[in-house]
Amino acid sequence: MGSPVSIGLVAGCLVWIPVTIWIVALIGWMIQGEVDVLIGFCGLALGVGIGALAFVSRNQEIAPYLLFASISMLLIVPLIRAFANKRELAQMDVEQIEKGYDQLDEKPDNVGAKFRIAKMLYQRGAVEQAVAIADKALEGLPKAIFEDEHRTVRTWKRTIVNAKATQVTCLRCGASNKLGDLYCYRCQGPLMLFYARGSWVHPVIFRRVLIVWMAAMVSIVGIPLAAANLPAGKSTPAVFVLLMITVALGFLAFKGIGNTE
Ligand SMILES: [Zn+2]
């Protein structure tokens, strides 16, 4: 028994530290309802799987890789949670825009609905779009009655540092629309709803992080595992297959770049 074996043994035991933290945290989140049951159980299975591999694997050289995998599992958790939280908030804001459009469906000249949309855009930093929509909504309306609205728009205008947006591209048909338009002139779609979905909610980024992590796990854990445990004749094709899976996952992760869906 040389020193690599004992290093492997130590790493094999250490694996259980991040795995235990992971399991305790996951169960806590599942009880609090922060993580849904399916994802929770998948995560638990993954943790237990990594921990069990560290014990079962006859080849102790694999243990450091498993240790690395389990630590990375812990590091990715706050990242995933931050993405999920941000996404949830964005989803709520998009719903406000949706509500505004629903109101406009019922009553196309509903100033309140237009302001609901404009306010959300303003809050999200699309100041110029917000001002343009609000200005257009107030066009020809008596100042005395819509005093508050006029004041709001004046305050918004003061926050524009340097105007740069001149048009809004429709995310459905690609047409360039004038700032302040609520519906696409070409496809008649709810222009600012497309805009909100496209620029506030980023499911692609969220998915990409997960896929890249999975790809890293396949190559960091799977490849040394296959190389160490399979007989020579089988390990080469197995490693090749795992490499292909990693490449495929990497391709999947970056395929969506530039896609706003
Ligand atoms: Zn369009």
mmCIF file of C-alpha atoms in Angstrom, residues 17-191:
data_model
loop_
_atom_site.group_PDB
_atom_site.id
_atom_site.type_symbol
_atom_site.label_atom_id
_atom_site.label_comp_id
_atom_site.label_asym_id
_atom_site.label_seq_id
_atom_site.Cartn_x
_atom_site.Cartn_y
_atom_site.Cartn_z
ATOM 1 C CA ILE A 17 -18.403 16.231 3.900
ATOM 2 C CA PRO A 18 -19.748 18.209 0.917
ATOM 3 C CA VAL A 19 -22.189 15.380 0.165
ATOM 4 C CA THR A 20 -23.602 15.586 3.701
ATOM 5 C CA ILE A 21 -23.881 19.398 3.525
ATOM 6 C CA TRP A 22 -25.611 18.994 0.177
ATOM 7 C CA ILE A 23 -28.095 16.403 1.462
ATOM 8 C CA VAL A 24 -28.952 18.369 4.615
ATOM 9 C CA ALA A 25 -29.390 21.600 2.609
ATOM 10 C CA LEU A 26 -31.541 19.890 -0.031
ATOM 11 C CA ILE A 27 -33.830 18.272 2.532
ATOM 12 C CA GLY A 28 -34.215 21.632 4.264
ATOM 13 C CA TRP A 29 -35.157 23.353 0.996
ATOM 14 C CA MET A 30 -37.578 20.576 0.112
ATOM 15 C CA ILE A 31 -39.316 20.948 3.491
ATOM 16 C CA GLN A 32 -39.508 24.727 3.028
ATOM 17 C CA GLY A 33 -40.814 24.215 -0.478
ATOM 18 C CA GLU A 34 -37.957 26.143 -2.058
ATOM 19 C CA VAL A 35 -36.921 23.166 -4.144
ATOM 20 C CA ASP A 36 -39.564 21.034 -5.782
ATOM 21 C CA VAL A 37 -39.720 17.360 -4.920
ATOM 22 C CA LEU A 38 -38.547 15.973 -8.260
ATOM 23 C CA ILE A 39 -35.452 18.171 -8.462
ATOM 24 C CA GLY A 40 -34.841 17.535 -4.767
ATOM 25 C CA PHE A 41 -34.835 13.772 -5.182
ATOM 26 C CA CYS A 42 -32.651 13.957 -8.277
ATOM 27 C CA GLY A 43 -30.191 16.077 -6.302
ATOM 28 C CA LEU A 44 -30.278 13.658 -3.371
ATOM 29 C CA ALA A 45 -29.693 10.696 -5.688
ATOM 30 C CA LEU A 46 -26.770 12.527 -7.256
ATOM 31 C CA GLY A 47 -25.211 13.287 -3.872
ATOM 32 C CA VAL A 48 -25.684 9.785 -2.511
ATOM 33 C CA GLY A 49 -24.429 8.376 -5.819
ATOM 34 C CA ILE A 50 -21.202 10.359 -5.660
ATOM 35 C CA GLY A 51 -20.727 9.452 -2.007
ATOM 36 C CA ALA A 52 -21.428 5.751 -2.649
ATOM 37 C CA LEU A 53 -19.018 5.687 -5.597
ATOM 38 C CA ALA A 54 -16.270 6.933 -3.325
ATOM 39 C CA PHE A 55 -16.854 3.879 -1.101
ATOM 40 C CA VAL A 56 -17.638 1.239 -3.663
ATOM 41 C CA SER A 57 -15.035 2.057 -6.295
ATOM 42 C CA ARG A 58 -12.245 -0.502 -6.034
ATOM 43 C CA ASN A 59 -9.860 2.021 -7.470
ATOM 44 C CA GLN A 60 -9.114 4.677 -4.879
ATOM 45 C CA GLU A 61 -7.479 6.963 -7.459
ATOM 46 C CA ILE A 62 -10.969 7.986 -8.484
ATOM 47 C CA ALA A 63 -11.731 9.474 -5.041
ATOM 48 C CA PRO A 64 -10.040 12.873 -5.625
ATOM 49 C CA TYR A 65 -12.203 13.353 -8.730
ATOM 50 C CA LEU A 66 -15.307 12.526 -6.745
ATOM 51 C CA LEU A 67 -14.210 14.963 -4.054
ATOM 52 C CA PHE A 68 -13.829 17.648 -6.684
ATOM 53 C CA ALA A 69 -17.261 16.797 -8.110
ATOM 54 C CA SER A 70 -18.965 16.978 -4.719
ATOM 55 C CA ILE A 71 -17.345 20.329 -3.893
ATOM 56 C CA SER A 72 -18.370 21.743 -7.272
ATOM 57 C CA MET A 73 -21.898 20.528 -6.524
ATOM 58 C CA LEU A 74 -21.901 22.749 -3.439
ATOM 59 C CA LEU A 75 -20.462 25.715 -5.337
ATOM 60 C CA ILE A 76 -23.077 25.592 -8.040
ATOM 61 C CA VAL A 77 -26.023 25.643 -5.592
ATOM 62 C CA PRO A 78 -25.947 29.368 -4.701
ATOM 63 C CA LEU A 79 -25.503 30.140 -8.393
ATOM 64 C CA ILE A 80 -28.564 28.123 -9.354
ATOM 65 C CA ARG A 81 -30.589 29.676 -6.539
ATOM 66 C CA ALA A 82 -29.598 33.188 -7.532
ATOM 67 C CA PHE A 83 -30.666 32.480 -11.113
ATOM 68 C CA ALA A 84 -33.932 30.956 -9.941
ATOM 69 C CA ASN A 85 -34.738 33.933 -7.700
ATOM 70 C CA LYS A 86 -33.944 36.443 -10.399
ATOM 71 C CA ARG A 87 -36.047 34.527 -12.831
ATOM 72 C CA GLU A 88 -38.989 34.421 -10.471
ATOM 73 C CA LEU A 89 -38.863 38.197 -9.987
ATOM 74 C CA ALA A 90 -38.597 38.747 -13.725
ATOM 75 C CA GLN A 91 -41.548 36.439 -14.266
ATOM 76 C CA MET A 92 -43.657 38.554 -11.906
ATOM 77 C CA ASP A 93 -42.703 41.725 -13.774
ATOM 78 C CA VAL A 94 -43.535 40.118 -17.103
ATOM 79 C CA GLU A 95 -46.934 39.207 -15.671
ATOM 80 C CA GLN A 96 -47.561 42.892 -14.916
ATOM 81 C CA ILE A 97 -46.947 43.690 -18.574
ATOM 82 C CA GLU A 98 -49.231 40.814 -19.543
ATOM 83 C CA LYS A 99 -51.977 42.206 -17.300
ATOM 84 C CA GLY A 100 -51.592 45.593 -18.940
ATOM 85 C CA TYR A 101 -52.058 44.034 -22.361
ATOM 86 C CA ASP A 102 -55.076 42.042 -21.122
ATOM 87 C CA GLN A 103 -56.672 45.312 -20.010
ATOM 88 C CA LEU A 104 -55.880 46.863 -23.378
ATOM 89 C CA ASP A 105 -57.556 43.924 -25.119
ATOM 90 C CA GLU A 106 -60.756 44.833 -23.330
ATOM 91 C CA LYS A 107 -60.396 48.593 -23.684
ATOM 92 C CA PRO A 108 -57.756 49.722 -26.216
ATOM 93 C CA ASP A 109 -57.590 53.314 -24.929
ATOM 94 C CA ASN A 110 -57.147 52.362 -21.260
ATOM 95 C CA VAL A 111 -54.626 54.930 -19.990
ATOM 96 C CA GLY A 112 -54.188 53.049 -16.711
ATOM 97 C CA ALA A 113 -53.185 49.897 -18.569
ATOM 98 C CA LYS A 114 -50.680 51.788 -20.696
ATOM 99 C CA PHE A 115 -49.204 53.308 -17.557
ATOM 100 C CA ARG A 116 -49.012 49.908 -15.892
ATOM 101 C CA ILE A 117 -46.839 48.750 -18.787
ATOM 102 C CA ALA A 118 -44.797 51.956 -18.815
ATOM 103 C CA LYS A 119 -44.189 51.823 -15.039
ATOM 104 C CA MET A 120 -42.920 48.273 -15.235
ATOM 105 C CA LEU A 121 -40.592 49.194 -18.088
ATOM 106 C CA TYR A 122 -39.320 52.147 -16.088
ATOM 107 C CA GLN A 123 -38.679 49.991 -13.010
ATOM 108 C CA ARG A 124 -36.754 47.543 -15.159
ATOM 109 C CA GLY A 125 -34.556 50.307 -16.545
ATOM 110 C CA ALA A 126 -36.144 50.690 -19.980
ATOM 111 C CA VAL A 127 -36.662 54.401 -19.245
ATOM 112 C CA GLU A 128 -36.857 55.641 -22.813
ATOM 113 C CA GLN A 129 -39.440 53.034 -23.775
ATOM 114 C CA ALA A 130 -41.424 53.871 -20.639
ATOM 115 C CA VAL A 131 -41.376 57.611 -21.367
ATOM 116 C CA ALA A 132 -42.321 57.122 -25.010
ATOM 117 C CA ILE A 133 -45.286 54.894 -24.122
ATOM 118 C CA ALA A 134 -46.477 57.189 -21.333
ATOM 119 C CA ASP A 135 -46.123 60.287 -23.532
ATOM 120 C CA LYS A 136 -48.163 58.654 -26.244
ATOM 121 C CA ALA A 137 -50.788 57.488 -23.746
ATOM 122 C CA LEU A 138 -51.196 61.041 -22.436
ATOM 123 C CA GLU A 139 -51.327 62.626 -25.887
ATOM 124 C CA GLY A 140 -54.317 64.929 -26.137
ATOM 125 C CA LEU A 141 -55.526 64.148 -22.622
ATOM 126 C CA PRO A 142 -56.402 67.082 -20.330
ATOM 127 C CA LYS A 143 -53.521 67.941 -18.027
ATOM 128 C CA ALA A 144 -55.850 68.836 -15.174
ATOM 129 C CA ILE A 145 -57.337 65.341 -14.994
ATOM 130 C CA PHE A 146 -54.130 63.409 -15.567
ATOM 131 C CA GLU A 147 -51.937 65.605 -13.401
ATOM 132 C CA ASP A 148 -50.294 62.709 -11.553
ATOM 133 C CA GLU A 149 -49.457 60.899 -14.751
ATOM 134 C CA HIS A 150 -47.956 64.009 -16.310
ATOM 135 C CA ARG A 151 -45.853 64.582 -13.205
ATOM 136 C CA THR A 152 -44.659 60.961 -13.260
ATOM 137 C CA VAL A 153 -43.521 61.268 -16.869
ATOM 138 C CA ARG A 154 -41.692 64.521 -16.102
ATOM 139 C CA THR A 155 -39.785 62.779 -13.290
ATOM 140 C CA TRP A 156 -38.939 59.884 -15.551
ATOM 141 C CA LYS A 157 -37.635 62.203 -18.236
ATOM 142 C CA ARG A 158 -35.224 63.748 -15.777
ATOM 143 C CA THR A 159 -33.618 60.335 -15.195
ATOM 144 C CA ILE A 160 -32.704 59.862 -18.860
ATOM 145 C CA VAL A 161 -28.986 60.562 -18.980
ATOM 146 C CA ASN A 162 -28.296 60.104 -22.637
ATOM 147 C CA ALA A 163 -31.003 58.879 -24.924
ATOM 148 C CA LYS A 164 -29.872 56.066 -27.154
ATOM 149 C CA ALA A 165 -32.873 53.861 -27.910
ATOM 150 C CA THR A 166 -34.688 54.935 -31.061
ATOM 151 C CA GLN A 167 -36.640 51.807 -31.933
ATOM 152 C CA VAL A 168 -37.816 48.489 -30.566
ATOM 153 C CA THR A 169 -37.295 45.315 -32.551
ATOM 154 C CA CYS A 170 -40.223 42.915 -32.513
ATOM 155 C CA LEU A 171 -38.963 39.625 -31.099
ATOM 156 C CA ARG A 172 -41.600 37.697 -33.033
ATOM 157 C CA CYS A 173 -41.246 39.034 -36.559
ATOM 158 C CA GLY A 174 -38.100 41.159 -36.382
ATOM 159 C CA ALA A 175 -39.759 44.395 -37.515
ATOM 160 C CA SER A 176 -38.344 47.682 -36.205
ATOM 161 C CA ASN A 177 -41.015 49.615 -34.375
ATOM 162 C CA LYS A 178 -41.107 53.228 -33.262
ATOM 163 C CA LEU A 179 -40.414 53.908 -29.600
ATOM 164 C CA GLY A 180 -43.713 54.196 -27.755
ATOM 165 C CA ASP A 181 -45.621 51.697 -29.886
ATOM 166 C CA LEU A 182 -47.370 49.000 -27.890
ATOM 167 C CA TYR A 183 -48.199 46.720 -30.791
ATOM 168 C CA CYS A 184 -45.953 45.628 -33.625
ATOM 169 C CA TYR A 185 -46.967 47.414 -36.824
ATOM 170 C CA ARG A 186 -46.240 44.322 -38.876
ATOM 171 C CA CYS A 187 -47.448 41.289 -36.890
ATOM 172 C CA GLN A 188 -49.765 43.205 -34.498
ATOM 173 C CA GLY A 189 -48.176 41.309 -31.568
ATOM 174 C CA PRO A 190 -47.817 42.771 -28.053
ATOM 175 C CA LEU A 191 -44.428 44.325 -28.715
#
